[in-house]
Short mmCIF file of C-alpha atoms and ligand atoms in Angstrom, two decimals:
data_model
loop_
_atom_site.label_atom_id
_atom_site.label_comp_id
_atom_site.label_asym_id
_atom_site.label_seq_id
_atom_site.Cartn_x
_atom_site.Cartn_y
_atom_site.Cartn_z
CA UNK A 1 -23.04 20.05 -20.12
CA UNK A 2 -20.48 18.01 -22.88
CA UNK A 3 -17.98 20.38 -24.32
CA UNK A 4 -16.23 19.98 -27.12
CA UNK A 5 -11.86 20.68 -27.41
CA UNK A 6 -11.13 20.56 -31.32
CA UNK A 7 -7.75 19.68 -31.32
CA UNK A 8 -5.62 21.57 -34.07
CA UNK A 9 -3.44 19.03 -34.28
CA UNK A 10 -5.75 18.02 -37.49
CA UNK A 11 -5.77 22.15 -38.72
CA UNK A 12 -4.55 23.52 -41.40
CA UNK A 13 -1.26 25.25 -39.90
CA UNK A 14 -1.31 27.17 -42.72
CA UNK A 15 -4.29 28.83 -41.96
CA UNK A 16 -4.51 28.13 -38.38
CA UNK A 17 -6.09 31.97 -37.11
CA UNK A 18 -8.84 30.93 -39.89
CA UNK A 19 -9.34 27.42 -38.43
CA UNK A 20 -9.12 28.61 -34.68
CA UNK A 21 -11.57 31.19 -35.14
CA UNK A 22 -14.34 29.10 -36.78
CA UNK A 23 -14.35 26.95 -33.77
CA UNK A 24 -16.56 28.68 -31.51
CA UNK A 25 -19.08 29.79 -33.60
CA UNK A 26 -19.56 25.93 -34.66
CA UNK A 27 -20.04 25.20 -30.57
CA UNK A 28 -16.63 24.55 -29.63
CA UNK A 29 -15.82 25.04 -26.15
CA UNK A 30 -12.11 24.55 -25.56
CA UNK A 31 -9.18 25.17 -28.44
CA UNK A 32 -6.73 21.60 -27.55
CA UNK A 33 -3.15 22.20 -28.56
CA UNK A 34 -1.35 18.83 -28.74
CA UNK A 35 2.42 19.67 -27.71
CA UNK A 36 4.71 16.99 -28.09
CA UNK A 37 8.27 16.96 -27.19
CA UNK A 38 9.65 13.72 -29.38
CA UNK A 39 11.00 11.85 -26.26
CA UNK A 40 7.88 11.71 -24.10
CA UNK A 41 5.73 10.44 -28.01
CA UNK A 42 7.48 9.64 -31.41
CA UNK A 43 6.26 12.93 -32.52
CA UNK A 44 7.09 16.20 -32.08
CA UNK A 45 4.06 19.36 -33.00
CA UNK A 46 4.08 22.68 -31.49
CA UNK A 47 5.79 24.37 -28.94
CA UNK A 48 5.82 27.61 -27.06
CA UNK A 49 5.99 30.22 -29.43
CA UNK A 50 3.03 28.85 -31.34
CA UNK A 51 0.91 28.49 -27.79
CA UNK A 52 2.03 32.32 -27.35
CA UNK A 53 0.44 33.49 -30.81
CA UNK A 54 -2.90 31.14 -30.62
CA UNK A 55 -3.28 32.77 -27.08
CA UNK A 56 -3.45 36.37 -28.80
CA UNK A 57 -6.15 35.70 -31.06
CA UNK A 58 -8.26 32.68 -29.58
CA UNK A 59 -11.58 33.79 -28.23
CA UNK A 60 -11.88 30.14 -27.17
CA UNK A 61 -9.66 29.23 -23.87
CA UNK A 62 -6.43 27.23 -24.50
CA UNK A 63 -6.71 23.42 -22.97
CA UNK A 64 -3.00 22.73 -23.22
CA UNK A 65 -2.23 18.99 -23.37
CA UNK A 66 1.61 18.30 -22.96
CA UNK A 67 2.96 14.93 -24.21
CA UNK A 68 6.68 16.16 -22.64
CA UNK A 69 9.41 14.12 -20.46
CA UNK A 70 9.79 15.89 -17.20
CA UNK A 71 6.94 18.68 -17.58
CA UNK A 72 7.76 20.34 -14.43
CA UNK A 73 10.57 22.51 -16.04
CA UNK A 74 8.24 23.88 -18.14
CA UNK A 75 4.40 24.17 -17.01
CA UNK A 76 5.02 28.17 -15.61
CA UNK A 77 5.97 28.80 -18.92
CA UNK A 78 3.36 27.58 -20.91
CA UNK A 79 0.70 29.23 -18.77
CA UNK A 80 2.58 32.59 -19.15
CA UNK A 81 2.45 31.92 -22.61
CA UNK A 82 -1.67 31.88 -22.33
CA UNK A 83 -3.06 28.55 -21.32
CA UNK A 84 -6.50 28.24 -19.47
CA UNK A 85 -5.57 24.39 -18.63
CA UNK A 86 -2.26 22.85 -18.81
CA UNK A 87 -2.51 19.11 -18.83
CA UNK A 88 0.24 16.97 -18.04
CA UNK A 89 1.04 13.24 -18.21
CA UNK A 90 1.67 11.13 -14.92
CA UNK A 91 3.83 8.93 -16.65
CA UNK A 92 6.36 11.92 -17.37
CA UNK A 93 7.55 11.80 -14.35
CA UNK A 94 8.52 11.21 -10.93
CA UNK A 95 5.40 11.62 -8.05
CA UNK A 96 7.25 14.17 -6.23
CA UNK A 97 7.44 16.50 -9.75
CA UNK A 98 3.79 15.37 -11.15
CA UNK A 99 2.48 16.88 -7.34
CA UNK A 100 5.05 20.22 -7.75
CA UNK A 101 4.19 20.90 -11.55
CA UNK A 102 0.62 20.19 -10.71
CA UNK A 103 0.87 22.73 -7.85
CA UNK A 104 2.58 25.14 -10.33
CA UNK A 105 0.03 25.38 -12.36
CA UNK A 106 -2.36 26.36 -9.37
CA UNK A 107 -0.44 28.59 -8.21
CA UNK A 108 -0.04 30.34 -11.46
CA UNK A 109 -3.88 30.89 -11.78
CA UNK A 110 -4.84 28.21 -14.20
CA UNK A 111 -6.58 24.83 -14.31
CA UNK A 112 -4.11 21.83 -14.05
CA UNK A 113 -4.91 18.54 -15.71
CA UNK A 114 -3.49 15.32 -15.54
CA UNK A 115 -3.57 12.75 -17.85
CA UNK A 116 -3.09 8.83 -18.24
CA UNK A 117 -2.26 6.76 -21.34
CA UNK A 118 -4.13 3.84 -22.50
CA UNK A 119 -1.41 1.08 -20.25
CA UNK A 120 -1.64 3.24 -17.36
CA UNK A 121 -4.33 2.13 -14.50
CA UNK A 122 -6.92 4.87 -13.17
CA UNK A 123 -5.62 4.50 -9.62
CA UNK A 124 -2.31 6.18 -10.84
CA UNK A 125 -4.38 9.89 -10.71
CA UNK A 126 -5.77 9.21 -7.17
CA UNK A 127 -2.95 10.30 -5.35
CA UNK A 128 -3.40 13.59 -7.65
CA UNK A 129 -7.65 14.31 -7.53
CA UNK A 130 -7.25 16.76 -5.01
CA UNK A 131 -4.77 19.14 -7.40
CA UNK A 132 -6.57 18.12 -10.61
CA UNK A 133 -9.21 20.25 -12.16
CA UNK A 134 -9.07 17.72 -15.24
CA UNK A 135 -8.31 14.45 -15.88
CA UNK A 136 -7.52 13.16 -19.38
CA UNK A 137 -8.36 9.52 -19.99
CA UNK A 138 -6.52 7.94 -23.44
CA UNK A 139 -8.37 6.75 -25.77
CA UNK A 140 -5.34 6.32 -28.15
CA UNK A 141 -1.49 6.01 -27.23
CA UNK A 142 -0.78 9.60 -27.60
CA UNK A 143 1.56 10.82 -29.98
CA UNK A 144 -0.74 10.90 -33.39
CA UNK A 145 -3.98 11.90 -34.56
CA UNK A 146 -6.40 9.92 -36.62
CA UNK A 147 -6.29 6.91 -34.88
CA UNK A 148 -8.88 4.46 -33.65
CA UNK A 149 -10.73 4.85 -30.37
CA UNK A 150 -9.94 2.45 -27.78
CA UNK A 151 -13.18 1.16 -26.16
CA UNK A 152 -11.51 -0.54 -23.90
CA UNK A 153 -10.77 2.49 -22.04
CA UNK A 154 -14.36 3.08 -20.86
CA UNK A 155 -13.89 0.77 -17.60
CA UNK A 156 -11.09 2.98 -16.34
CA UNK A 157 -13.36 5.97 -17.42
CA UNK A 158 -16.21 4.87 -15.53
CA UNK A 159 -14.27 3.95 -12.51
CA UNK A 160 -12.67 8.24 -12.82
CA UNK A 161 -16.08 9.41 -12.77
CA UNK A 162 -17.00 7.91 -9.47
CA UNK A 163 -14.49 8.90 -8.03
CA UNK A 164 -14.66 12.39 -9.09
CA UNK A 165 -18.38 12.64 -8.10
CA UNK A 166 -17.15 11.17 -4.96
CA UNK A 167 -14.14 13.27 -4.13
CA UNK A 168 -13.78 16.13 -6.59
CA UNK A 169 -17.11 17.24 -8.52
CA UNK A 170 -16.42 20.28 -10.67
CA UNK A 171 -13.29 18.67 -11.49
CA UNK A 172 -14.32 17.98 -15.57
CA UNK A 173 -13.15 14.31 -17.38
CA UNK A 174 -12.03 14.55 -21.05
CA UNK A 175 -11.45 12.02 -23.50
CA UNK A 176 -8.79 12.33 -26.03
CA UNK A 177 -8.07 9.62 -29.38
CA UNK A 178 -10.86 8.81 -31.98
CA UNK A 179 -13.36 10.88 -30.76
CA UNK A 180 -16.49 10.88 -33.76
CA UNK A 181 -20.36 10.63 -33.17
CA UNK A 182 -20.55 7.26 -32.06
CA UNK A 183 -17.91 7.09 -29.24
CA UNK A 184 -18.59 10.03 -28.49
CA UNK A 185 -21.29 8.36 -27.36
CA UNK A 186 -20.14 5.67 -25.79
CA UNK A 187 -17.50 8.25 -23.81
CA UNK A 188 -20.57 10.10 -22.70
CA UNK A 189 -22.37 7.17 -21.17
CA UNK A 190 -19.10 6.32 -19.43
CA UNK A 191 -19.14 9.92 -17.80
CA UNK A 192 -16.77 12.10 -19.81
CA UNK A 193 -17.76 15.39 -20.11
CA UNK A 194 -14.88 16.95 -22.20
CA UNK A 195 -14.98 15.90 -25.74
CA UNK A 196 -11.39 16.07 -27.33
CA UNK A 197 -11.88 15.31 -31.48
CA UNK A 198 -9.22 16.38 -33.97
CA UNK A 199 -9.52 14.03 -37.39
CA UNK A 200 -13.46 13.94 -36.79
CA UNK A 201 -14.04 18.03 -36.22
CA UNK A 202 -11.82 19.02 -39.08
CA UNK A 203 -12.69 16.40 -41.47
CA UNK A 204 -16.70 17.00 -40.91
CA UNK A 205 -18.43 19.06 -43.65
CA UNK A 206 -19.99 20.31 -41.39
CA UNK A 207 -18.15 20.78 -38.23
CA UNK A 208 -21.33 22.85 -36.58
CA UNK A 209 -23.68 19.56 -37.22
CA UNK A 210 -20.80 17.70 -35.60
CA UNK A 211 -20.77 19.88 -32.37
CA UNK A 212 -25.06 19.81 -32.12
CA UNK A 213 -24.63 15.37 -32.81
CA UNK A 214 -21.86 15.42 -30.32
CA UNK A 215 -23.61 17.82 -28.01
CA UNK A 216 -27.28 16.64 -27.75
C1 LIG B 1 -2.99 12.43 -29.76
C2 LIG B 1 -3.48 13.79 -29.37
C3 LIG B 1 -4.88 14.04 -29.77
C4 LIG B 1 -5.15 13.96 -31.24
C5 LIG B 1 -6.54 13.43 -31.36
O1 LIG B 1 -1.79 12.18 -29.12
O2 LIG B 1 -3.41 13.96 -27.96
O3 LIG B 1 -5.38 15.25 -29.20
O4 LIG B 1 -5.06 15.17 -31.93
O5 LIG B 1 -6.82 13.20 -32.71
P1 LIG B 1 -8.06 12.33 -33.18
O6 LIG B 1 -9.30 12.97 -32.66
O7 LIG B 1 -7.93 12.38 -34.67
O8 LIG B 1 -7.86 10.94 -32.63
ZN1 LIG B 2 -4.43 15.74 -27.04
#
């Protein structure tokens, strides 16, 4: 099954209960909060108080995807604060601390996810599979939303998925950065199965019509 993670990066913050709540009844499976620390990306979005209060009135669960330096000192935190799935980047930091906040998360009772940007080989999560429940493959450089979708991330995908299906099935592959109906696609064929889109979902007219052409 493809599931869909809206990322609210591209809500209205102003009304963000109204936008969060439409999102499962147009056939969105995951809520995708973008938190960005300004060192790890230029950027810097949402942080822990904000995870606290979408976790008290999302019916969808939280797929938490940190862009942070160093995210060990502060993955048991964000999944007290309510997130299903806490991603985190293996670029953050060192391969002792990716393995221990990857191992916190476990131990805390939620999914852990681990992510790669678009310069960073697959084999850098291998080391990882056995702790992952996710993987995130790039399809931007993180940091921003609304830019264009990097096809030439769909070797790297491709080569994730076998190994997965090899080593970790039930461990789910999600694609994050210009995610619309065509590469969508494209990601599909190349074995993702998690659907991040931010610009795309809250830009559609329809966003329901974009789940079902996403979806089918
Ligand atoms: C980028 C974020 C994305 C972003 C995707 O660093 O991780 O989740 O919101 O936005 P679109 O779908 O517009 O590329
Ligand atoms: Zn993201």
């Amino acid at each position: 099954m493809i599931k869909i993670a809206p990322s609210i990066l591209s809500a209205d913050f102003v009304n963000l209960e109204r936008d969060i709540r439409a999102l499962g009844p147009a056939g969105a499976d995951y809520v995708h909060v973008d938190v960005m620390d300004g060192l790890f990306v230029p950027n810097i979005s949402i942080g822990l108080p904000v995870v606290k209060a979408i976790a008290r009135i999302s019916p969808l669960p939280l797929d938490v995807h940190l862009m942070i330096d160093r995210p060990l000192r502060y993955v048991e935190r964000f999944c007290e604060a309510g997130a299903d799935l806490v991603t985190i980047h293996v670029e953050a930091d060192t391969a002792e601390h990716t393995r221990q906040a990857l191992e916190t998360i476990r131990a805390c009772g939620r999914k852990a996810g681990l992510s790669v940007k678009p310069g960073t080989p697959a084999e850098a999560v291998l080391p990882y599979l056995e702790l992952c429940d996710l993987i995130l493959v790039m399809t931007v450089e993180p940091g921003f939303g609304g830019q264009k979708f990097m096809a030439d991330m769909m070797p790297k995908l491709r080569t994730i998925r076998g190994w997965i299906d090899e080593r970790r099935p039930g461990c789910e592959l999600e694609v994050d950065g210009g995610v619309n109906t065509e590469t969508a696609m494209v990601c599909r064929e190349n074995g993702a199965n998690v659907l991040v889109a931010g610009s795309a979902w809250f830009k559609a007219p329809d966003p329901a019509a974009f789940a079902a052409a996403v979806k089918a």
